[in-house]
Amino acid sequence: MRSKVLAGALTLAVVATGVSPVVASASGGDALDAVNTFIGTQDEGNTFPGASAPFGMTQVSPITSHYAGYRYTDTAIRGFGHFFLSGAGCWEQGGLVSTLPTTGEIGPGKAFDTTNPATFDQTKYAAPFTHDGEVGKPGYYKVHLTGYGGVDVETTAATRAGAERYTFAKPGDNNVFVNVGQANDKEPVTGSSIRVVDDRTVEGTVESQAFCGGKAYTTYFTTKFDKPFKASGTWSPTGGTPGSRESSGGAGLRGAWLTFGGAGQVTATTAISQVDAQGARVNLAAEHIRSFDAAKADAQRTWRRELSSVDIKGGTTDDRTVFYTSLYHALLQPLTANDADGRYYGFDKKVHRAVGWTYYDFFSLWDTYRTQNQLLALLKPDRAKDIAKSILAIHDQGGWLPRWAYASQETNTMTGDPVTPFLVDLWRFGALSGNEMRAYQALLQNSTQIPPASSPFQGRSGNASYQQDGFVQYDPDFPKKGQDTDPNHGASATLEYALGDCSLSIMAASLGKKADAAALAEKGRTYQTLWDESQSDRGFTGFFRPKVAGGAWFTPATGPYTPEGEDGFHEGTAWQYQWLVQQDVPGLVQRMGGPAATGQRLDDFFAYDHLVQDPAKAVREDWVVGPYSYYNAFRYNPNNEPDLHSPWMYALTGQPAKTSGVVRAAHTLFTNAPNGVTGNDDLGTMSAWYVFSALGLYPAVPGTGNFVLNAPRFSRSVLHLENGRDVTIKAPGADGSKLQYVSGLEVGSKPSDQVYVGFEQLKRGTTLDFGITEDAAKTTWATSPSSAPPAPCGK
């Protein structure tokens, strides 16, 4: 999701060699050592470098001047926050409870002048820092602040608590500032409180705005120090008050300072909760953080276990770092949302309890339904079951299925119907066992109805015209409950609805709902209503085009309609969205004029002739290159979600070799550098895309459980499934620096000419043995019409 930041907001690029030596040297057999958490911290990747547990509630990471928290080229750290999203696109992204070690006297006329409120603005007291010696690894972050006489800061995290260790170089009294009135840049704090409980503890609240213009929500926190502070005070919008033990109120500067006498080293542990103050206390106690070093060891042991679900061999040190960092980013979210005692704040604004399972929140479904969801379902099925259970709990408590859930509220961000393919894929992967009918009824309600006006959920707001006429009308002025609504992007919403309905038809058929299955499959072909055979662009005829209410084609007031324009499509154009018909590839090919014409259109879309000559140059010059460059484009946009699956459209139309070529070219955009993620990472979506494509399999068609294949990047990869079985992927001679293709395949030691494998094959454990060639002339594998998977909603 990237709809709130203005196009062209991009800035500095960091060259691939601009990584600190500590990070660049990561290599060897340890997956944890291979990870570089600075990847994605520049050029709007929007990741954070600090510490987190897998799917953790609490993260501890530095705050600089960027709305996502940290930007690699910034020079000062404002504090270390305790809540972050990874890779999201809207401004409101956390950085709550910002702490910073400082030195200097505090009082009237002192270094920190309590009579001047601006003294306690974190943009003013921020400390300069250096990348020399900066470390970013799973569960551990370290940085040297060059201000305040020099302070080393280390952070680590358990699931529900984080820890910071401050080592001061300057002798004498030292301070820790706890700022509750400010957070990440562009994260509004509308209310806050802080209370000095005793000489080791502070507690409080932060009321901040939810993602993408959502409503305010409250985070509770408890912070404990490993040694007593000798003095303290609080600040408010009017200035600081030495000795004060409490500050509370609305928006504005607010926090507390804690002064430690002659302490060379101070450790703070912080836990948060969205339930209440007791929840934060319970979370802190439950994590049993005995010492910083013990907490760090626990965190890194947990991460090693998570990352070891995939073993890879082959490739360069940078290849290994990019792969394991991508896997790491894909395992950060959704976030644990229930406290250690099981309590969580539900979508009905009541407190519930998860007993024997984990309740998750923060679902970027428009993004994650395409890649990250399937990766978790394949590698982490136990977590996937709890994720599915969480989505159903949201439905039960809120009355509707979510789209972009954040802090127990629906933000109504993005359009289409992402929850349907998301949940259907979880069903297909076995994560809905025992809840199939419950989930199906919720999905059918979402597919066919509209939430009442009183509901905070928007659902399929375009369903009235879609159910009656087979398309969502394009209406830029259609009222909305949040940031987005489907008729504002009627053409793309129609395609998303159709894709979702087709996936649901597969589930309906399996559950014996024959009439529903037939009706939903028919809805899966509604994309046809927007195919305008009269439209031509770049020598190709036939494109999707929005319709207005009543069924007339939309024509802009400023001139003729163009498939390269923004009208009717969300964060893309008709060129990118033309491929969002995975459910009926034969039908799409027919409309495009047959296989040859479709191939030519794909070639133009990917600039394939240029790509084979110089892949790295072509993707940076011919493809869409800006993270927020959505419109007036006719080429592949690797920075955004609508066309992420499109490289595999070659494989689904009889040209799998070109899928491998495009994927290898796209891999040049993923680098071991701060700008090494394409666009926003979107809660692991882009990273999961890389993991799948590097392994050589991709979940291109929702609901089918099929993975479409391409040439793997590594000579050997092993997926260690939770059921004890292994999926071994062999590709002798694989070399990611070259364009390579599949010359043959054996599945379980048997030759296969299919361009796909099914989840059922994988979960039993199997071996995929790829033949690899650099000679495109030797790529007849899987090119026959019978090689492609059946189209689930073809006719």
Coordinates of N, CA and C in Angstrom, one line a residue, residues 471-607:
F471 N -20.1 -5.2 -13.0 CA -18.9 -4.3 -12.9 C -19.1 -3.3 -11.8
V472 N -18.0 -2.8 -11.2 CA -18.1 -1.7 -10.3 C -18.0 -0.4 -11.0
Q473 N -19.0 0.4 -10.9 CA -19.0 1.7 -11.6 C -17.9 2.6 -11.2
Y474 N -17.3 3.3 -12.1 CA -16.3 4.3 -11.8 C -16.9 5.6 -11.3
D475 N -16.7 6.0 -10.1 CA -17.3 7.2 -9.5 C -16.3 7.8 -8.6
P476 N -15.5 8.8 -9.0 CA -14.5 9.4 -8.1 C -15.0 10.0 -6.9
D477 N -16.3 10.4 -7.0 CA -17.0 11.1 -5.8 C -17.8 10.2 -4.9
F478 N -17.7 8.9 -5.1 CA -18.5 8.0 -4.3 C -18.0 8.1 -2.8
P479 N -19.0 8.2 -1.9 CA -18.6 8.5 -0.5 C -17.8 7.3 0.1
K480 N -17.0 7.6 1.0 CA -16.1 6.6 1.6 C -16.1 6.7 3.1
K481 N -15.8 5.6 3.8 CA -15.7 5.6 5.3 C -14.3 5.7 5.8
G482 N -13.3 5.6 4.9 CA -11.9 5.7 5.3 C -11.1 6.3 4.1
Q483 N -9.9 5.9 3.9 CA -9.1 6.5 2.9 C -9.6 6.1 1.5
D484 N -10.1 4.9 1.3 CA -10.4 4.4 -0.1 C -11.8 3.8 -0.1
T485 N -12.3 3.7 -1.3 CA -13.6 3.0 -1.6 C -13.6 2.5 -3.0
D486 N -14.2 1.4 -3.2 CA -14.1 0.7 -4.5 C -14.5 1.5 -5.7
P487 N -15.7 2.1 -5.7 CA -16.1 2.9 -6.9 C -15.1 4.0 -7.3
N488 N -14.3 4.5 -6.4 CA -13.3 5.5 -6.8 C -12.3 4.9 -7.7
H489 N -12.2 3.6 -7.8 CA -11.3 2.8 -8.7 C -12.0 1.6 -9.3
G490 N -13.1 2.0 -9.9 CA -14.1 0.9 -10.3 C -13.6 -0.2 -11.2
A491 N -12.7 0.1 -12.1 CA -12.2 -0.9 -13.0 C -11.3 -1.9 -12.3
S492 N -10.3 -1.4 -11.5 CA -9.5 -2.4 -10.8 C -10.3 -3.1 -9.8
A493 N -11.2 -2.5 -9.1 CA -12.1 -3.2 -8.1 C -12.8 -4.3 -8.8
T494 N -13.3 -4.1 -10.0 CA -14.0 -5.2 -10.7 C -13.1 -6.4 -10.9
L495 N -11.9 -6.1 -11.3 CA -11.0 -7.2 -11.6 C -10.6 -7.9 -10.2
E496 N -10.5 -7.2 -9.2 CA -10.2 -7.8 -7.9 C -11.4 -8.6 -7.4
Y497 N -12.6 -8.1 -7.5 CA -13.8 -8.8 -7.1 C -13.8 -10.2 -7.9
A498 N -13.6 -10.1 -9.2 CA -13.7 -11.3 -10.0 C -12.7 -12.4 -9.6
L499 N -11.4 -11.9 -9.3 CA -10.4 -12.8 -8.9 C -10.8 -13.5 -7.5
G500 N -11.3 -12.6 -6.6 CA -11.8 -13.2 -5.3 C -12.9 -14.1 -5.5
D501 N -13.9 -13.8 -6.3 CA -15.1 -14.7 -6.5 C -14.7 -16.0 -7.1
C502 N -13.7 -16.0 -8.0 CA -13.3 -17.3 -8.6 C -12.6 -18.1 -7.5
S503 N -11.8 -17.5 -6.7 CA -11.1 -18.3 -5.6 C -12.2 -18.9 -4.7
L504 N -13.2 -18.1 -4.4 CA -14.2 -18.6 -3.5 C -15.1 -19.7 -4.1
S505 N -15.2 -19.7 -5.4 CA -15.9 -20.7 -6.1 C -15.3 -22.1 -5.9
I506 N -13.9 -22.1 -5.8 CA -13.2 -23.3 -5.6 C -13.5 -23.9 -4.2
M507 N -13.5 -23.0 -3.2 CA -13.9 -23.4 -1.9 C -15.3 -23.9 -1.8
A508 N -16.2 -23.2 -2.5 CA -17.6 -23.6 -2.4 C -17.8 -25.0 -3.0
A509 N -17.2 -25.2 -4.1 CA -17.3 -26.6 -4.8 C -16.8 -27.7 -3.8
S510 N -15.7 -27.4 -3.2 CA -15.1 -28.4 -2.3 C -16.0 -28.7 -1.1
L511 N -16.8 -27.7 -0.7 CA -17.7 -27.8 0.5 C -19.1 -28.3 0.0
G512 N -19.2 -28.6 -1.2 CA -20.5 -29.2 -1.7 C -21.5 -28.1 -2.0
K513 N -21.2 -26.9 -2.1 CA -22.1 -25.8 -2.4 C -22.1 -25.6 -3.9
K514 N -22.7 -26.5 -4.6 CA -22.7 -26.5 -6.1 C -23.3 -25.3 -6.7
A515 N -24.4 -24.8 -6.3 CA -25.1 -23.7 -6.9 C -24.2 -22.4 -6.6
D516 N -23.7 -22.3 -5.4 CA -22.9 -21.1 -5.1 C -21.6 -21.2 -5.9
A517 N -21.0 -22.4 -6.1 CA -19.8 -22.5 -6.8 C -20.0 -22.1 -8.3
A518 N -21.1 -22.5 -8.9 CA -21.4 -22.1 -10.3 C -21.6 -20.6 -10.4
A519 N -22.3 -20.0 -9.4 CA -22.6 -18.5 -9.5 C -21.3 -17.8 -9.3
L520 N -20.5 -18.2 -8.4 CA -19.2 -17.5 -8.1 C -18.2 -17.7 -9.2
A521 N -18.2 -18.8 -9.9 CA -17.4 -19.0 -11.0 C -17.8 -18.1 -12.2
E522 N -19.1 -17.9 -12.3 CA -19.6 -17.0 -13.3 C -19.1 -15.5 -13.0
K523 N -19.2 -15.2 -11.7 CA -18.7 -13.9 -11.3 C -17.2 -13.7 -11.5
G524 N -16.5 -14.9 -11.5 CA -15.1 -14.8 -11.8 C -14.7 -14.4 -13.2
R525 N -15.7 -14.4 -14.0 CA -15.5 -14.0 -15.4 C -16.1 -12.6 -15.7
T526 N -16.5 -11.8 -14.7 CA -17.0 -10.5 -14.9 C -16.0 -9.5 -15.4
Y527 N -14.7 -9.9 -15.4 CA -13.7 -9.0 -16.0 C -14.1 -8.7 -17.4
Q528 N -14.8 -9.6 -18.1 CA -15.1 -9.5 -19.5 C -16.0 -8.2 -19.8
T529 N -16.7 -7.8 -18.8 CA -17.6 -6.6 -19.0 C -16.8 -5.4 -19.2
L530 N -15.6 -5.3 -18.8 CA -14.8 -4.1 -19.0 C -13.8 -4.2 -20.1
W531 N -13.8 -5.2 -20.9 CA -12.9 -5.3 -22.0 C -13.4 -4.5 -23.2
D532 N -12.7 -3.5 -23.5 CA -13.1 -2.6 -24.6 C -12.2 -3.0 -25.9
E533 N -12.8 -3.7 -26.8 CA -12.1 -4.1 -28.0 C -11.7 -2.9 -28.9
S534 N -12.3 -1.8 -28.7 CA -12.0 -0.6 -29.5 C -10.7 0.1 -29.1
Q535 N -10.3 -0.2 -27.9 CA -9.1 0.6 -27.4 C -7.8 0.1 -28.0
S536 N -7.0 0.9 -28.4 CA -5.6 0.6 -28.9 C -4.6 1.4 -28.3
D537 N -3.4 0.8 -28.1 CA -2.3 1.6 -27.5 C -1.0 0.8 -27.9
R538 N 0.0 1.5 -28.4 CA 1.3 0.9 -28.7 C 1.2 -0.3 -29.6
G539 N 0.2 -0.2 -30.5 CA 0.0 -1.2 -31.5 C -0.8 -2.4 -31.1
F540 N -1.4 -2.4 -29.9 CA -2.2 -3.5 -29.3 C -3.6 -3.1 -29.2
T541 N -4.5 -4.0 -29.5 CA -5.9 -3.6 -29.4 C -6.7 -4.4 -28.4
G542 N -7.5 -3.7 -27.6 CA -8.3 -4.4 -26.5 C -7.6 -4.1 -25.2
F543 N -8.3 -3.4 -24.3 CA -7.8 -3.1 -23.0 C -9.0 -3.0 -22.0
F544 N -8.8 -3.2 -20.8 CA -9.8 -2.9 -19.8 C -10.0 -1.4 -19.7
R545 N -11.3 -1.1 -19.5 CA -11.7 0.4 -19.4 C -12.8 0.5 -18.4
P546 N -12.8 1.5 -17.6 CA -13.8 1.7 -16.6 C -15.2 2.1 -17.2
K547 N -16.2 1.7 -16.6 CA -17.6 2.1 -16.9 C -18.2 2.9 -15.8
V548 N -19.1 3.8 -16.2 CA -19.8 4.6 -15.2 C -21.1 4.0 -14.9
A549 N -21.8 4.5 -13.9 CA -23.1 3.9 -13.6 C -24.0 4.0 -14.8
G550 N -24.7 2.9 -15.1 CA -25.6 2.8 -16.3 C -24.9 2.0 -17.4
G551 N -23.6 1.9 -17.4 CA -22.9 1.0 -18.3 C -22.2 1.7 -19.4
A552 N -22.2 3.0 -19.5 CA -21.4 3.7 -20.5 C -19.9 3.7 -20.2
W553 N -19.1 3.6 -21.3 CA -17.7 3.7 -21.1 C -17.3 5.0 -20.5
F554 N -16.3 5.0 -19.6 CA -15.8 6.3 -19.1 C -14.9 7.0 -20.1
T555 N -15.1 8.3 -20.3 CA -14.2 9.1 -21.1 C -13.9 10.4 -20.3
P556 N -12.6 10.6 -20.1 CA -12.2 11.8 -19.4 C -12.7 13.1 -20.0
A557 N -13.0 14.1 -19.2 CA -13.4 15.4 -19.7 C -12.4 16.1 -20.5
T558 N -11.1 15.7 -20.2 CA -10.0 16.4 -20.8 C -9.5 15.8 -22.1
G559 N -10.1 14.7 -22.6 CA -9.7 14.1 -23.8 C -10.1 12.7 -23.9
P560 N -9.6 11.9 -24.9 CA -9.9 10.5 -25.0 C -9.3 9.7 -23.9
Y561 N -10.0 8.5 -23.7 CA -9.5 7.6 -22.7 C -8.2 7.0 -23.2
T562 N -7.2 6.7 -22.3 CA -6.0 6.1 -22.6 C -5.7 5.0 -21.6
P563 N -5.3 3.8 -22.1 CA -4.9 2.7 -21.2 C -3.7 3.0 -20.3
E564 N -3.0 4.1 -20.6 CA -1.9 4.5 -19.7 C -2.3 5.5 -18.6
G565 N -3.6 5.9 -18.6 CA -4.0 6.8 -17.6 C -4.4 6.2 -16.3
E566 N -4.7 7.1 -15.3 CA -5.0 6.6 -13.9 C -6.5 6.4 -13.7
D567 N -7.3 6.8 -14.6 CA -8.8 6.8 -14.3 C -9.3 5.4 -14.1
G568 N -9.9 5.1 -13.0 CA -10.5 3.8 -12.7 C -9.7 2.7 -12.2
F569 N -8.4 3.0 -12.1 CA -7.5 1.9 -11.6 C -6.7 2.4 -10.4
H570 N -6.6 1.6 -9.4 CA -5.9 1.9 -8.1 C -4.4 1.6 -8.2
E571 N -3.6 2.7 -8.1 CA -2.2 2.5 -8.1 C -1.7 1.7 -9.3
G572 N -2.2 2.0 -10.4 CA -1.8 1.3 -11.6 C -2.6 1.8 -12.8
T573 N -2.3 1.2 -14.0 CA -3.0 1.5 -15.2 C -3.6 0.3 -15.8
A574 N -4.3 0.5 -16.9 CA -4.9 -0.7 -17.6 C -3.8 -1.6 -18.1
W575 N -2.6 -1.1 -18.4 CA -1.5 -1.9 -18.8 C -1.1 -2.9 -17.7
Q576 N -1.0 -2.4 -16.5 CA -0.6 -3.3 -15.4 C -1.7 -4.2 -15.0
Y577 N -2.9 -3.7 -15.0 CA -4.1 -4.5 -14.5 C -4.6 -5.5 -15.6
Q578 N -4.1 -5.4 -16.8 CA -4.6 -6.3 -17.8 C -4.3 -7.7 -17.5
W579 N -3.3 -7.9 -16.7 CA -2.8 -9.3 -16.4 C -3.5 -9.9 -15.1
L580 N -4.3 -9.1 -14.5 CA -5.0 -9.6 -13.2 C -6.2 -10.4 -13.6
V581 N -6.0 -11.5 -14.4 CA -7.0 -12.4 -14.8 C -6.4 -13.8 -14.7
Q582 N -5.7 -14.1 -13.7 CA -5.0 -15.4 -13.6 C -6.0 -16.5 -13.6
Q583 N -7.3 -16.2 -13.1 CA -8.3 -17.3 -13.0 C -8.8 -17.7 -14.3
D584 N -8.6 -17.0 -15.4 CA -9.1 -17.4 -16.7 C -8.1 -16.9 -17.8
V585 N -6.9 -17.5 -17.8 CA -5.9 -17.1 -18.7 C -6.3 -17.4 -20.2
P586 N -7.0 -18.6 -20.5 CA -7.4 -18.8 -21.8 C -8.4 -17.8 -22.3
G587 N -9.3 -17.3 -21.5 CA -10.2 -16.3 -21.9 C -9.5 -15.0 -22.1
L588 N -8.5 -14.6 -21.3 CA -7.8 -13.4 -21.6 C -7.0 -13.5 -22.9
V589 N -6.3 -14.6 -23.1 CA -5.6 -14.8 -24.3 C -6.4 -14.7 -25.5
Q590 N -7.6 -15.2 -25.5 CA -8.6 -15.1 -26.6 C -8.9 -13.7 -26.9
R591 N -9.1 -12.9 -25.9 CA -9.5 -11.5 -26.1 C -8.3 -10.7 -26.6
M592 N -7.1 -11.1 -26.2 CA -5.9 -10.4 -26.7 C -5.5 -10.8 -28.1
G593 N -6.2 -11.7 -28.7 CA -5.9 -12.1 -30.1 C -5.2 -13.4 -30.3
G594 N -5.0 -14.2 -29.2 CA -4.4 -15.5 -29.3 C -3.0 -15.5 -28.7
P595 N -2.4 -16.7 -28.6 CA -1.1 -16.8 -27.9 C 0.0 -15.9 -28.4
A596 N 0.1 -15.8 -29.7 CA 1.2 -15.0 -30.3 C 1.1 -13.5 -30.0
A597 N -0.2 -13.0 -30.1 CA -0.4 -11.6 -29.8 C -0.2 -11.4 -28.3
T598 N -0.6 -12.3 -27.5 CA -0.4 -12.2 -26.0 C 1.0 -12.1 -25.7
G599 N 1.8 -13.0 -26.3 CA 3.3 -13.0 -26.1 C 3.9 -11.7 -26.5
Q600 N 3.5 -11.1 -27.6 CA 4.0 -9.9 -28.1 C 3.7 -8.8 -27.1
R601 N 2.5 -8.8 -26.5 CA 2.1 -7.8 -25.6 C 2.9 -7.9 -24.3
L602 N 3.1 -9.2 -23.8 CA 4.0 -9.4 -22.7 C 5.4 -8.9 -23.0
D603 N 5.9 -9.2 -24.2 CA 7.3 -8.7 -24.5 C 7.4 -7.2 -24.4
D604 N 6.4 -6.5 -24.9 CA 6.4 -5.0 -24.9 C 6.3 -4.6 -23.4
F605 N 5.4 -5.2 -22.6 CA 5.2 -4.9 -21.2 C 6.5 -5.0 -20.4
F606 N 7.3 -6.0 -20.7 CA 8.6 -6.2 -20.0 C 9.8 -5.6 -20.7
A607 N 9.6 -5.0 -21.9 CA 10.7 -4.6 -22.7 C 11.7 -5.8 -22.8

